[in-house]
Amino acid sequence: MQRVVIVGGTHGNELNGIYLYHKWQQSDFGVNHPFQVEFCLANPQAMAACRRYLDQDLNRSFKPEDLNNPELSAYEAQRAKELAQALSGADFLLDLHNTTSNMGLALILSRAEALDDPLMRQLCAHLQKSDPLVSVYFMPNASDNNPYLPSVAKRDLTLEVGPLAHGTLGAELFFRTEALVQCWLNFLADWDKGQAPSYTGALTVYEFVRNLDYPRDANGLLTAMIHPQLQGQDFEPLAPGAPLFMDLNGSTLPFESQETLWPVFINEQAYYEKHMALSLTRKISVSL
Amino acid sequence: MQRVVIVGGTHGNELNGIYLYHKWQQSDFGVNHPFQVEFCLANPQAMAACRRYLDQDLNRSFKPEDLNNPELSAYEAQRAKELAQALSGADFLLDLHNTTSNMGLALILSRAEALDDPLMRQLCAHLQKSDPLVSVYFMPNASDNNPYLPSVAKRDLTLEVGPLAHGTLGAELFFRTEALVQCWLNFLADWDKGQAPSYTGALTVYEFVRNLDYPRDANGLLTAMIHPQLQGQDFEPLAPGAPLFMDLNGSTLPFESQETLWPVFINEQAYYEKHMALSLTRKISVSL
């Protein structure tokens, strides 16, 4: 482990990582580690506008064919090429996000092979032990061939912190995020020295099953909202027939499913345009 | 009372009023009243972009000299002229907003003379009785000569509903807003017939004192956040010396004041760019 990168501002209105970057730039955070710790602000123009992105979602701009396509001129397409070149080959990349959903401190694993990696499994167990808000969401995105920014590194984690309105700071989550990132750095240093704690037993993981959109009319307008009983219940079980949406007249639409699933990213603001009201996961145990 | 107007979407990412508009357009909401009830979406282009505004804040675009200035070509400057013409002379205008702050259902009175008006005082008392989330915030803005959109009507209320992340819907607040608007319409109809309930005693009002910005560095970046103990405590007393901000290192910055005041709009996302961390008010009693 020689080079570790912490990225903030992949989305320009997610202030948690952006302000941690500003804090760490002016402190000794990340020094005294046996490897180089770099900080990066991924999308400065979106940050200046306090918007998620200017032209397109930067975190969906890392398809290999797009990175090699000199014709793409959107701001984020160009920025993705610069970032891929600058960060390529980093040993570990941590990408700091925040969300309007009640995700707590969610570790997102977006590589199909992430759970086969002993370091990643042990790291997740260690981070989970450090803060009860930590959950592990396994969402391999190879299937849709749309890798995230952290895919340019050898290993990665996306950290989703919420609930927090985009464009705002929340002090409690700010300091819990910082403590978790410190914990992650310490674990990597210990792992390199062969001194990391070793966890046995099982790791609870929420594995992506499918996305659900809001009910909509022919014009794309929502005809129902997240049901009040489901709001904020990320990582909690949703049984078949349980309240899912409430339509604009106050009628409840139940969850149609053969099995209990665990919703995440419930009512995330940025996913309205992606046609995702929530993602459904299955709770699994992974052997440590 | 002949013509009453309900406005949504003055800010394009405040979905509560926008979706109430869509619902009411397709229903019989507002019929069977002795006056005409109109609905208006104020900023369609900002709504399409799901942003507060395109060029400038529409709700700060109603200075008389600006409305009469044919040179102003910003989208919202033009839209303000259209709205002023279309809505001018309405007897009552209700403007539906939402906020990331824990404002509940806040009635904002932005005319200096609002509390001298028996109808307005009785209406506020009536709405407050209908839902415990209702508070009355008196913020006469004549002083800064920057009147809001509703100033084009003879009487007005701005309803601020929160906490809600901009660009999202929250079912519970949606239906409570709808019930409150129905209550407002019923009261106006009863008032016109001389059958409105008559309240005596005192109305609790939070009167604007001053705004407070976040501590910032020379580049305008925040050096402190709302203190975790203050987050969500809108309309609660803030005593001299109580925790106000927390800086990025975790140190508490106390409230420097000679008197207890009542903060509102704590950590509202849209006010970061207006350099307002919160507004301070004084809790007063107004005789009914």
Coordinates of C-alpha atoms in Angstrom, one line a residue, chain A residues 13 15 50 98-100 163-170 269, chain B residues 11 13-16 52 97-104 106 159-169 173 214 226 230-235 264-273 276-278:
Chain A
N13 CA -23.6 19.9 -3.6
L15 CA -20.7 19.4 1.4
C50 CA -23.5 24.1 -5.6
N98 CA -23.8 12.4 1.3
T99 CA -27.5 11.6 0.8
T100 CA -30.9 12.9 1.8
P163 CA -29.6 12.0 6.1
L164 CA -28.4 15.5 5.1
A165 CA -30.0 17.9 2.7
H166 CA -27.7 18.5 -0.3
G167 CA -26.0 21.9 -0.1
T168 CA -25.9 21.8 3.8
L169 CA -23.5 20.7 6.5
G170 CA -24.5 18.7 9.6
Q269 CA -33.2 13.6 -3.9
Chain B
H11 CA -38.6 28.2 -6.1
N13 CA -36.9 22.8 -6.3
E14 CA -39.6 23.2 -3.6
L15 CA -41.8 20.3 -4.5
N16 CA -44.4 20.5 -1.8
R52 CA -34.3 27.3 -6.9
H97 CA -42.6 27.2 0.0
N98 CA -40.6 24.5 1.7
T99 CA -37.4 24.6 3.7
T100 CA -34.6 22.4 5.0
S101 CA -35.1 24.0 8.4
N102 CA -37.4 22.5 11.1
M103 CA -40.0 25.3 10.6
G104 CA -43.0 23.1 10.8
A106 CA -44.6 28.6 9.4
L159 CA -46.3 29.3 4.1
E160 CA -42.9 27.7 4.8
V161 CA -43.0 24.0 5.4
G162 CA -40.1 21.9 6.7
P163 CA -37.8 20.2 7.3
L164 CA -37.7 18.8 3.8
A165 CA -34.7 18.4 1.5
H166 CA -35.2 20.6 -1.6
G167 CA -36.1 18.5 -4.6
T168 CA -38.0 15.9 -2.5
L169 CA -41.5 15.2 -1.3
L173 CA -46.0 17.4 5.5
Y214 CA -21.8 31.4 9.5
I226 CA -24.7 25.0 13.1
L230 CA -29.1 23.9 17.9
Q231 CA -29.9 21.9 14.7
G232 CA -33.7 21.6 14.4
Q233 CA -34.4 23.9 17.3
D234 CA -36.3 26.5 15.2
F235 CA -38.7 28.6 17.4
V264 CA -35.6 30.4 12.8
F265 CA -34.5 29.1 9.4
I266 CA -31.6 27.3 11.1
N267 CA -29.4 25.7 8.4
E268 CA -31.7 26.5 5.5
Q269 CA -29.8 25.3 2.4
A270 CA -30.8 28.2 0.1
Y271 CA -29.6 30.8 2.6
Y272 CA -25.9 29.7 2.6
E273 CA -25.5 31.9 -0.5
M276 CA -27.6 33.6 6.6
A277 CA -27.0 30.7 9.0
L278 CA -30.3 31.6 10.8

